[in-house]
Coordinates of C-alpha atoms in Angstrom, one line a residue:
X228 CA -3.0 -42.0 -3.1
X229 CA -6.0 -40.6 -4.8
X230 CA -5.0 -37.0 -4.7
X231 CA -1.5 -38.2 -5.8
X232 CA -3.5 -40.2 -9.3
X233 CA -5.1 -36.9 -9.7
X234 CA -2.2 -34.7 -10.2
X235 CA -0.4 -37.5 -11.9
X236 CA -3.2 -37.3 -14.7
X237 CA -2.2 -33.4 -15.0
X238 CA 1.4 -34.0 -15.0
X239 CA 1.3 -36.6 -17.6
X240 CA -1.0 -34.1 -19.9
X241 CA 1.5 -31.5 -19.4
X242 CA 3.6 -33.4 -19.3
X243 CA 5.6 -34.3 -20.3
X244 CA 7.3 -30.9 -20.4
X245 CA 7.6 -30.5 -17.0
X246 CA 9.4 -33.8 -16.3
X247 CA 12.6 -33.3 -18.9
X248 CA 13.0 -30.0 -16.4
X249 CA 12.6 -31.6 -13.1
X250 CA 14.8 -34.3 -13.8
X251 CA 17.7 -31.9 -12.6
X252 CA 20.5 -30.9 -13.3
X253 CA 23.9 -31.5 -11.1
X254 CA 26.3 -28.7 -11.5
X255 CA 28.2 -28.9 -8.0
X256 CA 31.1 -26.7 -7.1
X257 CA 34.3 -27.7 -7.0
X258 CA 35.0 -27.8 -3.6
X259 CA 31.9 -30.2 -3.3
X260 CA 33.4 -32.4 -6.7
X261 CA 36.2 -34.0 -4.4
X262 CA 35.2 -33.9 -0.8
X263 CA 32.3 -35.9 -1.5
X264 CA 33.6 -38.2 -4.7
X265 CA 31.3 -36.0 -6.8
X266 CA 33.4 -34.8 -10.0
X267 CA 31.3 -33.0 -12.8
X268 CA 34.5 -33.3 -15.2
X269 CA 34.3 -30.8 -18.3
X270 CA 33.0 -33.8 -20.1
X271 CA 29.9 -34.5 -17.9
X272 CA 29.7 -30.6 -18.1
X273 CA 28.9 -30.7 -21.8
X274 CA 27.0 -34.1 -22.1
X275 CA 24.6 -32.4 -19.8
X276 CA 24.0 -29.6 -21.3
X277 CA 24.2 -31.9 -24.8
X278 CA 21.3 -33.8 -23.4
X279 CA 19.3 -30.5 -22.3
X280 CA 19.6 -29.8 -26.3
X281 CA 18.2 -33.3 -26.8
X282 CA 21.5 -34.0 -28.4
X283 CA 21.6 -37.5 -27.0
X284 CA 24.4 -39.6 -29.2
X285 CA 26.8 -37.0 -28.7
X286 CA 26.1 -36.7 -25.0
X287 CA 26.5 -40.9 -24.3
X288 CA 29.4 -40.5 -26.2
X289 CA 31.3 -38.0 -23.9
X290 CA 29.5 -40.2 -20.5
X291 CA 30.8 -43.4 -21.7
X292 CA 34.2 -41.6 -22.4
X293 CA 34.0 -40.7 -18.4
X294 CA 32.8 -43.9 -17.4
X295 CA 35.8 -45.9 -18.7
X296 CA 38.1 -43.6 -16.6
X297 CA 36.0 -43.3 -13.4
X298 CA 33.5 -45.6 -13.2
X299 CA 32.9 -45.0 -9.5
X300 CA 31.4 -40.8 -10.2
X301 CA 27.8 -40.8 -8.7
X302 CA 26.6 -38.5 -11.7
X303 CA 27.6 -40.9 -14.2
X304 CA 24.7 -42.8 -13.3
X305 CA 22.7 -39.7 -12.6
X306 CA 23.0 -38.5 -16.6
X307 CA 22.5 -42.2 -17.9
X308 CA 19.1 -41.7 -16.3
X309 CA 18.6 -38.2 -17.3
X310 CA 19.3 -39.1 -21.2
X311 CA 17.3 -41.9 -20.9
X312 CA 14.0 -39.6 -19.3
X313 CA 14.7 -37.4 -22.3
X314 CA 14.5 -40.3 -24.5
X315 CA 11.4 -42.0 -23.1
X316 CA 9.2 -39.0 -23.0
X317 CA 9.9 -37.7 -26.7
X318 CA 9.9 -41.3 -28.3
X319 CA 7.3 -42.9 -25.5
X320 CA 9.1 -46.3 -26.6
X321 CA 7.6 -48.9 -25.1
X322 CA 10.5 -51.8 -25.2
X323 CA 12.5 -49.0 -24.3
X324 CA 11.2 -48.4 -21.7
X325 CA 10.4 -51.7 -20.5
X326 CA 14.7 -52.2 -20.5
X327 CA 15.1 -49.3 -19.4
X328 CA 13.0 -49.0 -16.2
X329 CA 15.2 -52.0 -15.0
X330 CA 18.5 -50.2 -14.3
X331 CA 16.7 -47.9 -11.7
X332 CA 18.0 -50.0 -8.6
X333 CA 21.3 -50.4 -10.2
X334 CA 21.8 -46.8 -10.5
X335 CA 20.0 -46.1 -7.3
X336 CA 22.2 -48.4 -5.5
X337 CA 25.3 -46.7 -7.1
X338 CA 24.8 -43.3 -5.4
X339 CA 23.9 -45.1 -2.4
X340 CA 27.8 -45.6 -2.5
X341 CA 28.3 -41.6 -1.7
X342 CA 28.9 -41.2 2.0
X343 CA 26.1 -39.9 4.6
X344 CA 27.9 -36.9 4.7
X345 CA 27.6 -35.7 1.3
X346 CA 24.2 -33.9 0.5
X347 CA 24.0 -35.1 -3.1
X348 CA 23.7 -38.8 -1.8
X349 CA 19.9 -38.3 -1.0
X350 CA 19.6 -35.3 -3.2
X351 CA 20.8 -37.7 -6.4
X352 CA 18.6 -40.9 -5.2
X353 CA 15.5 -38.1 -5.0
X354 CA 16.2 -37.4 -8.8
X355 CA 16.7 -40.5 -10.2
X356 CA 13.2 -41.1 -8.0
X357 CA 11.3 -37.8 -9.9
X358 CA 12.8 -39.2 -13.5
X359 CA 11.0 -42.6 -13.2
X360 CA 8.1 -41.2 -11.5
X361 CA 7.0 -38.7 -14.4
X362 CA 8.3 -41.7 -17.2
X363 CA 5.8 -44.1 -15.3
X364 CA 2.8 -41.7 -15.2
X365 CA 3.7 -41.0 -18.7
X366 CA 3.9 -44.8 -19.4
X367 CA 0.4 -45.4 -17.1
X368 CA 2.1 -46.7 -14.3
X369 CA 0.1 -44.6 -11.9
X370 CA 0.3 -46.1 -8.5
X371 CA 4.0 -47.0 -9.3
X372 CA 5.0 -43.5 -10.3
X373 CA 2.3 -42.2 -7.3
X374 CA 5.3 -44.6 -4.5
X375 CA 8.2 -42.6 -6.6
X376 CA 6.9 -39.1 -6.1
X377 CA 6.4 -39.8 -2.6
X378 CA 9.5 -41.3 -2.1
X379 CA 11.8 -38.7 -4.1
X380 CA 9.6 -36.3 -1.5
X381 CA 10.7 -37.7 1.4
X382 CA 14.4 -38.0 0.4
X383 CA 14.2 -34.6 -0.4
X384 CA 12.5 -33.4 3.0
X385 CA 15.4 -35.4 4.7
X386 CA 17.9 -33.7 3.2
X387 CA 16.7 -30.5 3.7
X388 CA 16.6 -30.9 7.6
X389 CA 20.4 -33.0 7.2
X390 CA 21.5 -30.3 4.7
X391 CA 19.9 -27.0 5.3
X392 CA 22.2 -24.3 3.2
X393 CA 22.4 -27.3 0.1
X394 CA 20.6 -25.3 -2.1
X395 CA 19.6 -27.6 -5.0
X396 CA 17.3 -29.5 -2.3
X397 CA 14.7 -26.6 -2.9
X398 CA 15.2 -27.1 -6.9
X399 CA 12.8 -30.0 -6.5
X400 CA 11.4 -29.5 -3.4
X401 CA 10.3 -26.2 -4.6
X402 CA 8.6 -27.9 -7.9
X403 CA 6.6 -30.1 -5.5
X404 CA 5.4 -28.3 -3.0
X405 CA 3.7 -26.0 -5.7
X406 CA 2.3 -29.3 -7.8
X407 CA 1.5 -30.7 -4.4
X408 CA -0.3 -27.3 -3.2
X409 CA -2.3 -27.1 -6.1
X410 CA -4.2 -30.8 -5.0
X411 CA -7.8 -29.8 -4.9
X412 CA -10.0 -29.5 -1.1
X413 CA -11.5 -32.8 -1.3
X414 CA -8.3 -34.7 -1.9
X415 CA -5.6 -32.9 0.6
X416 CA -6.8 -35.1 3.1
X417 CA -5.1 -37.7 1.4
X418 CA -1.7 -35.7 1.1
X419 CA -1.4 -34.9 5.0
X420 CA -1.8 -38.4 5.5
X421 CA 1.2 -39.6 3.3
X422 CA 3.2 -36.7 5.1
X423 CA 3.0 -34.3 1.4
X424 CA 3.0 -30.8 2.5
X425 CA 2.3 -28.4 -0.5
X426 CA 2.3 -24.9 -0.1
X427 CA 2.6 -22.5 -3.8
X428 CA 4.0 -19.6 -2.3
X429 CA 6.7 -21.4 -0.6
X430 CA 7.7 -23.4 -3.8
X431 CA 8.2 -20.7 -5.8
X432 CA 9.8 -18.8 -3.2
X433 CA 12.2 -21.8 -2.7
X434 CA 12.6 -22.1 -6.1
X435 CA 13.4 -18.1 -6.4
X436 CA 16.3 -18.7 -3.8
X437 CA 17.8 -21.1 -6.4
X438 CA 18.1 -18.8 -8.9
X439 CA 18.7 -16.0 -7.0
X440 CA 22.2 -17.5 -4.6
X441 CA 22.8 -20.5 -6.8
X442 CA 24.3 -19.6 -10.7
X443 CA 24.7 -23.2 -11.6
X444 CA 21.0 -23.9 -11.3
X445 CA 19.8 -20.8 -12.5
X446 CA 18.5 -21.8 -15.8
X447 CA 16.8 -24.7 -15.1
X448 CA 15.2 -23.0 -12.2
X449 CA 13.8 -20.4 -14.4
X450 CA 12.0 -22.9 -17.0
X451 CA 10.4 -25.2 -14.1
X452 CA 9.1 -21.4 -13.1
X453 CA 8.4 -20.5 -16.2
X454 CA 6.4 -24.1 -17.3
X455 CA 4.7 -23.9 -13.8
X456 CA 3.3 -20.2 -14.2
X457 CA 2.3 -21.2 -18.2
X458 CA 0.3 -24.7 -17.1
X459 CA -0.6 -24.2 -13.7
X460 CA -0.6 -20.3 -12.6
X461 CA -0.3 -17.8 -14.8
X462 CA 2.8 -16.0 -16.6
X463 CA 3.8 -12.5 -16.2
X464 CA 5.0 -10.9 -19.0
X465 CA 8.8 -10.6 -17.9
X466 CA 8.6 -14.4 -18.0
X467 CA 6.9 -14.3 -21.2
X468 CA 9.7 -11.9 -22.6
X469 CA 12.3 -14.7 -21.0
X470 CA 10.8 -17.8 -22.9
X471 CA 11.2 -15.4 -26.1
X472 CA 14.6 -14.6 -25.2
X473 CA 16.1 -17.7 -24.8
X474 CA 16.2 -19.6 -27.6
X475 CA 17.7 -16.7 -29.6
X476 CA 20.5 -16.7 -27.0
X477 CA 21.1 -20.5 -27.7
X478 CA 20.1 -21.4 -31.1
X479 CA 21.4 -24.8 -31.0
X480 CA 19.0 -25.6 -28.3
X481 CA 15.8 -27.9 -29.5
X482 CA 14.3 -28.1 -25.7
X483 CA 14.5 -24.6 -25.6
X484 CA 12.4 -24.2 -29.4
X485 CA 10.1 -26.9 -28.3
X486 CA 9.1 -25.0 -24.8
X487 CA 9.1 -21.2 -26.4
X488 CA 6.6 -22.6 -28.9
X489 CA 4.4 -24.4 -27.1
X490 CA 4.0 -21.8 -23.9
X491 CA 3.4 -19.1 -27.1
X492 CA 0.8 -21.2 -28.7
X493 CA -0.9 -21.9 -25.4
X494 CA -0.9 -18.4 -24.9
X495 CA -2.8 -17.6 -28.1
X496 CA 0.5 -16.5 -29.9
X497 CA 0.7 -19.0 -32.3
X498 CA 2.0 -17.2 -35.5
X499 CA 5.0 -15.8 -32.8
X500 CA 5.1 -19.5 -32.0
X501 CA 5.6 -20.4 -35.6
X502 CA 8.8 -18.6 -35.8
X503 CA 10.7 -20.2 -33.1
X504 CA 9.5 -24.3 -34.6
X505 CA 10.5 -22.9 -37.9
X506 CA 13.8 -22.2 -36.1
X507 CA 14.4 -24.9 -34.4
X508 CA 17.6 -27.1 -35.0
X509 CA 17.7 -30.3 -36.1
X510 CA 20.4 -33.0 -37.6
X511 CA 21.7 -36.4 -36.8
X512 CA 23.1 -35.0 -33.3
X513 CA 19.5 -34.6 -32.3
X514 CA 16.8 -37.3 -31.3
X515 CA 14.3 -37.4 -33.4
X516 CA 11.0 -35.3 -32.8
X517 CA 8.6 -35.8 -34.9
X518 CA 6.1 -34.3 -32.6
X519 CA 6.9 -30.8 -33.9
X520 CA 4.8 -31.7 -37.3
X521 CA 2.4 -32.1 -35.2
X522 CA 3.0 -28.4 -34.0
X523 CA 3.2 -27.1 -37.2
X524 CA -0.8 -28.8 -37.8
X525 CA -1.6 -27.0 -35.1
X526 CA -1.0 -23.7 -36.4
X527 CA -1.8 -24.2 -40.0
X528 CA -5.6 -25.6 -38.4
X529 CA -5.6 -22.4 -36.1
X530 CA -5.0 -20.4 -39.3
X531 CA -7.7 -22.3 -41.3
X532 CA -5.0 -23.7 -43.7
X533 CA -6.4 -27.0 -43.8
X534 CA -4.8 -28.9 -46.9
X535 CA -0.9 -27.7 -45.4
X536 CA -2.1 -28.7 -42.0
X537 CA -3.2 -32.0 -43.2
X538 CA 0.0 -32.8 -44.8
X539 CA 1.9 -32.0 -41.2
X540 CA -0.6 -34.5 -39.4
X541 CA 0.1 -37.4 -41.7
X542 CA 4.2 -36.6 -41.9
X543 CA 3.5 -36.6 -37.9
X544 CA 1.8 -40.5 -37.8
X545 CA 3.9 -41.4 -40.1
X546 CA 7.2 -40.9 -38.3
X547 CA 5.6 -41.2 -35.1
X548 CA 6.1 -44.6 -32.8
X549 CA 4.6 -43.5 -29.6
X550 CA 1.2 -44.3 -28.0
X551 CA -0.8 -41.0 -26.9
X552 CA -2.0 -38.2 -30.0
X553 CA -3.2 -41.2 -32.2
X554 CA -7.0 -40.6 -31.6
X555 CA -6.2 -36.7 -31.1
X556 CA -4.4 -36.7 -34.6
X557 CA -7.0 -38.3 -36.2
X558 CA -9.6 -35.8 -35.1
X559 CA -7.8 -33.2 -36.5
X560 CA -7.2 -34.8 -40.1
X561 CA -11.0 -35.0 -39.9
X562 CA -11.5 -31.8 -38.9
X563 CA -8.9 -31.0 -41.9
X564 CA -11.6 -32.4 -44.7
X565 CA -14.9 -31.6 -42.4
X566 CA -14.4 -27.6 -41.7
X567 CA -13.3 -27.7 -45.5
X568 CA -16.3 -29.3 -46.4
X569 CA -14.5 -32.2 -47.9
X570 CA -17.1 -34.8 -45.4
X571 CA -16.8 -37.9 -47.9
X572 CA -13.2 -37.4 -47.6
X573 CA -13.3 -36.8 -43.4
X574 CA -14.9 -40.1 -42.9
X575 CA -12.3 -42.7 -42.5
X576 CA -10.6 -40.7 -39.6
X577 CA -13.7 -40.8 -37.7
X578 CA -13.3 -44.4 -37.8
X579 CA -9.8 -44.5 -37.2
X580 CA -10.3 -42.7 -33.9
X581 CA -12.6 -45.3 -32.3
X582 CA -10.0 -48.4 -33.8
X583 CA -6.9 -46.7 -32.5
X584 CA -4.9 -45.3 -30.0
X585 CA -5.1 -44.8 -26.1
X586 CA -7.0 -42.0 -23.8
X587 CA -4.5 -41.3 -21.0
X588 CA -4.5 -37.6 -21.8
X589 CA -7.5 -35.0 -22.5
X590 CA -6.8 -34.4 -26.4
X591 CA -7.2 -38.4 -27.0
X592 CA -9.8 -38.4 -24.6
X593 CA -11.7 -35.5 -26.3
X594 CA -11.1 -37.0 -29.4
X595 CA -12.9 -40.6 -28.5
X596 CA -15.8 -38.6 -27.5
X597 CA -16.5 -36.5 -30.3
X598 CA -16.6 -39.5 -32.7
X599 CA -18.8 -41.0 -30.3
X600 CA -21.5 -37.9 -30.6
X601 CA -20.7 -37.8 -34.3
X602 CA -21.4 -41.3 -35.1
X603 CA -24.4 -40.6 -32.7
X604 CA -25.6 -37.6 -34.4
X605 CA -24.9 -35.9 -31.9
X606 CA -22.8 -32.8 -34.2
X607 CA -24.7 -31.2 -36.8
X608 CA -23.2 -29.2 -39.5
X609 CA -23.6 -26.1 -37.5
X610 CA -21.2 -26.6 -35.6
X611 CA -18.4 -26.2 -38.0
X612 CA -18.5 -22.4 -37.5
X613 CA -18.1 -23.3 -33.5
X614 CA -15.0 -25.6 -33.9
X615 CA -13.3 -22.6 -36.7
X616 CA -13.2 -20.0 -34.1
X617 CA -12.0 -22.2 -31.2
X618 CA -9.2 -22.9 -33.5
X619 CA -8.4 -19.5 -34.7
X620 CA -9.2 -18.2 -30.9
X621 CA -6.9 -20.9 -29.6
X622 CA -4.0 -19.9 -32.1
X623 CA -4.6 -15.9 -31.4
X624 CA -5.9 -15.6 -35.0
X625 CA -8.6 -12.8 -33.2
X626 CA -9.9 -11.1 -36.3
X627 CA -10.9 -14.3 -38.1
X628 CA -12.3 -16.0 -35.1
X629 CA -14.7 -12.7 -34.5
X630 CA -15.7 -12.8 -38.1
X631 CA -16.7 -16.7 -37.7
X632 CA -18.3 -16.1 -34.3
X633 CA -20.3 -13.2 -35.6
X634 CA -21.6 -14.9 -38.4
X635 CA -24.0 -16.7 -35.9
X636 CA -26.4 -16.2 -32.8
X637 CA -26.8 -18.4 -29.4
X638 CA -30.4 -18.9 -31.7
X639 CA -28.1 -20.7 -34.6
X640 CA -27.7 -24.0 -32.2
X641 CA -30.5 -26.2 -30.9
X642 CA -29.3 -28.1 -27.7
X643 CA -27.4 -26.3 -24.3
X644 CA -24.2 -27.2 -25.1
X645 CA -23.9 -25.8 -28.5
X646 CA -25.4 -23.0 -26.7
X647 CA -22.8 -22.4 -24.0
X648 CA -19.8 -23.2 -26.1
X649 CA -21.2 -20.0 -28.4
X650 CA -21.2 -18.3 -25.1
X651 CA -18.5 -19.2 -24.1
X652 CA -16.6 -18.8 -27.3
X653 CA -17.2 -15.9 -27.7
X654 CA -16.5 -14.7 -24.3
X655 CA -13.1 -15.9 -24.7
X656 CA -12.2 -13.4 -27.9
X657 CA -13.2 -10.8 -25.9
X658 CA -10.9 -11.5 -23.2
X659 CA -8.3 -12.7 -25.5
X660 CA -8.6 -9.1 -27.0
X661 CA -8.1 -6.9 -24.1
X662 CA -11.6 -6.6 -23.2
X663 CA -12.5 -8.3 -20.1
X664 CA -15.4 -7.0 -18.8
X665 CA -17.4 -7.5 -22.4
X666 CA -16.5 -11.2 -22.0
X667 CA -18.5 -11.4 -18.6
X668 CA -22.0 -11.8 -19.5
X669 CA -21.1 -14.4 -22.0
X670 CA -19.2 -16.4 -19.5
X671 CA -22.2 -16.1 -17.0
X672 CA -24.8 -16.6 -19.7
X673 CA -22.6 -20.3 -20.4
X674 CA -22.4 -20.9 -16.7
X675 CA -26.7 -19.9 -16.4
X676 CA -27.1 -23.1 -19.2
X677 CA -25.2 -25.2 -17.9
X678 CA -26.2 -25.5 -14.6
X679 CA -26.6 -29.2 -13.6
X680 CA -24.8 -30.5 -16.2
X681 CA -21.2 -31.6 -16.6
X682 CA -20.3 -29.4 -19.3
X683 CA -17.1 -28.9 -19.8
X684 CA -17.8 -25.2 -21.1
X685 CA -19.0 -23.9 -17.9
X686 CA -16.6 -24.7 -16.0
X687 CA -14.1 -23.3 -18.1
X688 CA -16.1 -20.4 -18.3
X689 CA -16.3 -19.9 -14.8
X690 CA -12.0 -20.0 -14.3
X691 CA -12.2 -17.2 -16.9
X692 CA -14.5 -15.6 -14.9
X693 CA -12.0 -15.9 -11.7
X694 CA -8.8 -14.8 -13.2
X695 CA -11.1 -12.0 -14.6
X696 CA -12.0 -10.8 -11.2
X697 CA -8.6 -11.8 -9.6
X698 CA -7.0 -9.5 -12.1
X699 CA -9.4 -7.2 -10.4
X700 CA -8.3 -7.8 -7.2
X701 CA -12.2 -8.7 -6.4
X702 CA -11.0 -11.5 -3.8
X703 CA -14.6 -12.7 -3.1
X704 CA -15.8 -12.9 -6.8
X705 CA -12.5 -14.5 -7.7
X706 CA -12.9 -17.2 -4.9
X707 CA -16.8 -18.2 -5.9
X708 CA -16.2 -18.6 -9.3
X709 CA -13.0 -21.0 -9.3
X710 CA -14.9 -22.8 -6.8
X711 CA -18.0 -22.9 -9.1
X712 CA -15.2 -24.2 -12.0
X713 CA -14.0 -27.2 -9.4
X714 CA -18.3 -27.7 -8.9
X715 CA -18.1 -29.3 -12.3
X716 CA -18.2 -33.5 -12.7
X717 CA -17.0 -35.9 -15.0
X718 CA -16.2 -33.5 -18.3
X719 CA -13.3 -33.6 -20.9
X720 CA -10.9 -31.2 -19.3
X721 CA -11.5 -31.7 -15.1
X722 CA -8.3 -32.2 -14.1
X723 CA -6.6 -29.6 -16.1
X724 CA -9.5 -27.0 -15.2
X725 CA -9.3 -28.2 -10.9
X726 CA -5.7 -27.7 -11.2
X727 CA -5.8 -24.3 -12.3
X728 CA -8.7 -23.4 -10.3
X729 CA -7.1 -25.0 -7.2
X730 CA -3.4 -23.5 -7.5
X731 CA -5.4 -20.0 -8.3
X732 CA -7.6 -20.8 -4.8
X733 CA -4.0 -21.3 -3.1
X734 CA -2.5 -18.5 -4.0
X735 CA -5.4 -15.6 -3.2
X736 CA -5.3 -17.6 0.5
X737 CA -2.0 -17.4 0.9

C-alpha cells in the first residue's frame, strides 16, 4: 500500500491533469451500441466531447435529455461521473464532493446491469473506479483512492484475459502499467504483492495500439501520452509540435488551452505558453477556472513583471474556492513585493502562509517551509538574485536569468545550500540553452556540497546529470546518477524527482 501512497502523492501533484484524461472516454462502434445495450446516441456523442471542453451545463443538459428517453444506457451513468471528475478536480469543492462521492455504487451498480458478455461491463466499472480514485487522492483520501486504483486494475486485467481484441482495455491499462512501472526499487515489493504489474515500455506500447487500430480513442490516447512523457518521461519534439497543434485545430476547447500551456511552461516556454491562455475560450458554457490567473502570475513572475503578476494572484484567491495553492499563492504575492524590494509591503503574506491553507502537494509544501526559514532567518537578502533567475529560468526567459546569475559567485552566499542552488542554477541555464556539457561541473559541484544532506538541489541536480548522459547514450553514467537523485531523503520535491528518476531507470533497463 505504501508504494501505491507514494505514487498517489505524484499523481495528485500532477494531477490533476492526468485524471480528467484517464477518466476515459466511451466511443463504441455501432455494432457493439446494440448487441450489448450500449448506445452512444449523437447526444452522448456531443455531451462528451462538451464535457472534454469543460463545457459542463451544456453537456448535463444533452445527458439528462437522454436519460429521460433511456434510462437503462450504461454510459449514461458513465458521463454523469465523468462531468462530475471534471468538476471536482477544477473546483476541488468540498460539499461537492462529499454528495457527490455517494452516487459511486449507484452508478457502479447500474453497469453491473450489462451482461457478462459485453466487454464494456468491466471496462465501464474500471472507469468509474480510476475517476474516484484520482478525485480521492486529490481530496486526501489516500488509502481509499490507493483500494480504487487497485481495484479499477484488476477489473481491467480481467477483462483483458475475457476480452483480448477489446481495445480500449489497454487505454487504461496502458496508463497504469507505466504509472505503476515507474514505483521506485524499494517499494515494488509492495506492488507484486497486491498483484500490480508495471512495465513502461509495455504501457506505452499498449497505449500506441490504441491509437494506432482504434480511431475513436485516438485523441485521448495521444494526451495521456503526451501528459505522461511531459511529467514523468520526457517529450519528443513531435509530441511537443502535437500539444501546439491542437488547440489551434479546436479553438473552442479549454482542456486543450489549459494542457498546451502548462506542458509549454513546464518546458521553459512560457511566453509560447502565454499565447495559448491568452487564447483560451471562456463564457457561461464553460465551468469556471479561475486557476488560469493563476497561470498568467506565473508568467508575469517568470518575466519579472511583478506589480501585473501580483494583480493575477489576488484576482486568482479571490475567485478561487478550492483547498491546495493557498500557501503557494501567497509565497508568490510575497515574492511579488520582496524581489521588488517592496519588504514592508511582502510581510503580511509571510504570515498568511503559515495561517492558511493545506500542504498535500509540493508548491504548498515548499511554500510552508520557506516562511518557516524566513521567519527563522534563515533567507538573507542575497538570495533575491537566486529566486529571480529560477523564475526567469523556469519560464525560459534565458537571457535575463544569465544576467541575474552572472551578477554573483558561489562566494556571494554563506551556507551549502545557497551554495548548491547557485550551482545548480546555473547549471540548469546552461542546459536550458543548448549547452549540456557546460552545465556538468556545476551540477557535480551541487551534488559535491551536498553530500549528506537532504537537499533538494542535489538531487535534482543529479537527474539533470542523468538525462544529460542518457541523451548521450552513456548507459552507466545515466544509471549512477538517477540512482544518486533517488539517494536523496526527506526534501521538498522527492516524490516528483523519484518518479522521474525511477520511470527514467525503467526505461534504459528495458
Amino acid at each position: 500500500m505504501k508504494c501505491i501512497k507514494l505514487k498517489c502523492y505524484q499523481l495528485r501533484t500532477n494531477v490533476a491533469i492526468w485524471a480528467i484524461l484517464i477518466a476515459g472516454c466511451i466511443l463504441p462502434s455501432p455494432a457493439l451500441s446494440v448487441t450489448y445495450n450500449i448506445s452512444f446516441t449523437p447526444k452522448l456523442q456531443k455531451a462528451y466531447f462538451e464535457i472534454q471542453k469543460l463545457r459542463l451545463q451544456p453537456a448535463a443538459k444533452l445527458i439528462n435529455e437522454e436519460r429521460a428517453s433511456q434510462s437503462d444506457n450504461a454510459l449514461i451513468p458513465y458521463l454523469d461521473n465523468y462531468a462530475d471528475l471534471h468538476y471536482l478536480l477544477i473546483s476541488e469543492d468540498r460539499k461537492a464532493y462529499q454528495s457527490l462521492s455517494a452516487k459511486e455504487d449507484l452508478r457502479l451498480s447500474q453497469i453491473a446491469k450489462l451482461p457478462d458478455t459485453s466487454p464494456y461491463k468491466r471496462f465501464l466499472q474500471a472507469e468509474i473506479r480510476m475517476h474516484w480514485a484520482f478525485a480521492k487522492l486529490k481530496f486526501g483520501n489516500e488509502i481509499s483512492g490507493s483500494w480504487e486504483i487497485i481495484k479499477a486494475y484488476r477489473l481491467l486485467e480481467e477483462n483483458r484475459k475475457k476480452f483480448p481484441d477489446f481495445l480500449p482495455t489497454f487505454k487504461s491499462l496502458g496508463l497504469l502499467h507505466v504509472l505503476i512501472g515507474s514505483v521506485p526499487d524499494n517499494y515494488t515489493w509492495v506492488t507484486k504483492i497486491l498483484g500490480l504489474r508495471g512495465n513502461i515500455k509495455l504501457g506505452i506500447q499498449e497505449l500506441n495500439m490504441v491509437i494506432e487500430k482504434e480511431p475513436f480513442f485516438r485523441q485521448e490516447c495521444e494526451l495521456i501520452d503526451l501528459l505522461l512523457h511531459a511529467y514523468t518521461l520526457q517529450l519528443s519534439p513531435t509530441q511537443l509540435s502535437k500539444i501546439r497543434q491542437w488547440p489551434k485545430e479546436q479553438p473552442d476547447n479549454l482542456l486543450l488551452h489549459f494542457f498546451a500551456t502548462t506542458i509549454l511552461m513546464k518546458e521553459g516556454k512560457s511566453e509560447e505558453a502565454s499565447y495559448y491562455l491568452a487564447e483560451a475560450p471562456h463564457g457561461s458554457a464553460y465551468i469556471q477556472f479561475p486557476f488560469l490567473e493563476y497561470l498568467r502570475g506565473e508568467i508575469l513572475l517568470q518575466k519579472g513583471e511583478y506589480e501585473s503578476a501580483f494583480g493575477h494572484y489576488i484576482n486568482f484567491q479571490k475567485k478561487y474556492n478550492g483547498f491546495n495553492y493557498i500557501k503557494d499563492s501567497n509565497l508568490k504575492l510575497f515574492m511579488c513585493r520582496w524581489l521588488d524590494n517592496k519588504n514592508n509591503d511582502a510581510a503580511p503574506f509571510l504570515k498568511k502562509i503559515s495561517e492558511t491553507g493545506y500542504t498535500i502537494i509540493e508548491g504548498d509544501q515548499f511554500a510552508k517551509k520557506f516562511a518557516e526559514d524566513f521567519t527563522a532567518g534563515k533567507v538573507p537578502a542575497q538570495q533575491k538574485v537566486l529566486y529571480k533567475a529560477r523564475y526567469a529560468t523556469d519560464g525560459g526567459y534565458l537571457s535575463e536569468a544569465t544576467d541575474f546569475i552572472e551578477s554573483v559567485s558561489e562566494k556571494t552566499f554563506t551556507s551549502v545550500s545557497e551554495k548548491a542552488e547557485f550551482n545548480y542554477r546555473k547549471g540548469r541555464i546552461f542546459q536550458k540553452s543548448g549547452q549540456a556539457t557546460l552545465s556538468v561541473p556545476y551540477y557535480e559541484r551541487a551534488i559535491t556540497l551536498t553530500q549528506n544532506t537532504s537537499s533538494g538541489f542535489g538531487a535534482s541536480s543529479a537527474l539533470q546529470l542523468g538525462y544529460i548522459f542518457s541523451d548521450k547514450n552513456d548507459r552507466e553514467k545515466a544509471v549512477m546518477y538517477f540512482r544518486k537523485a533517488m539517494s536523496y531523503k526527506k526534501h521538498e520535491y522527492k516524490n516528483s524527482i523519484d518518479n522521474k528518476a525511477r520511470a527514467a531507470l525503467t526505461a534504459l533497463e528495458q
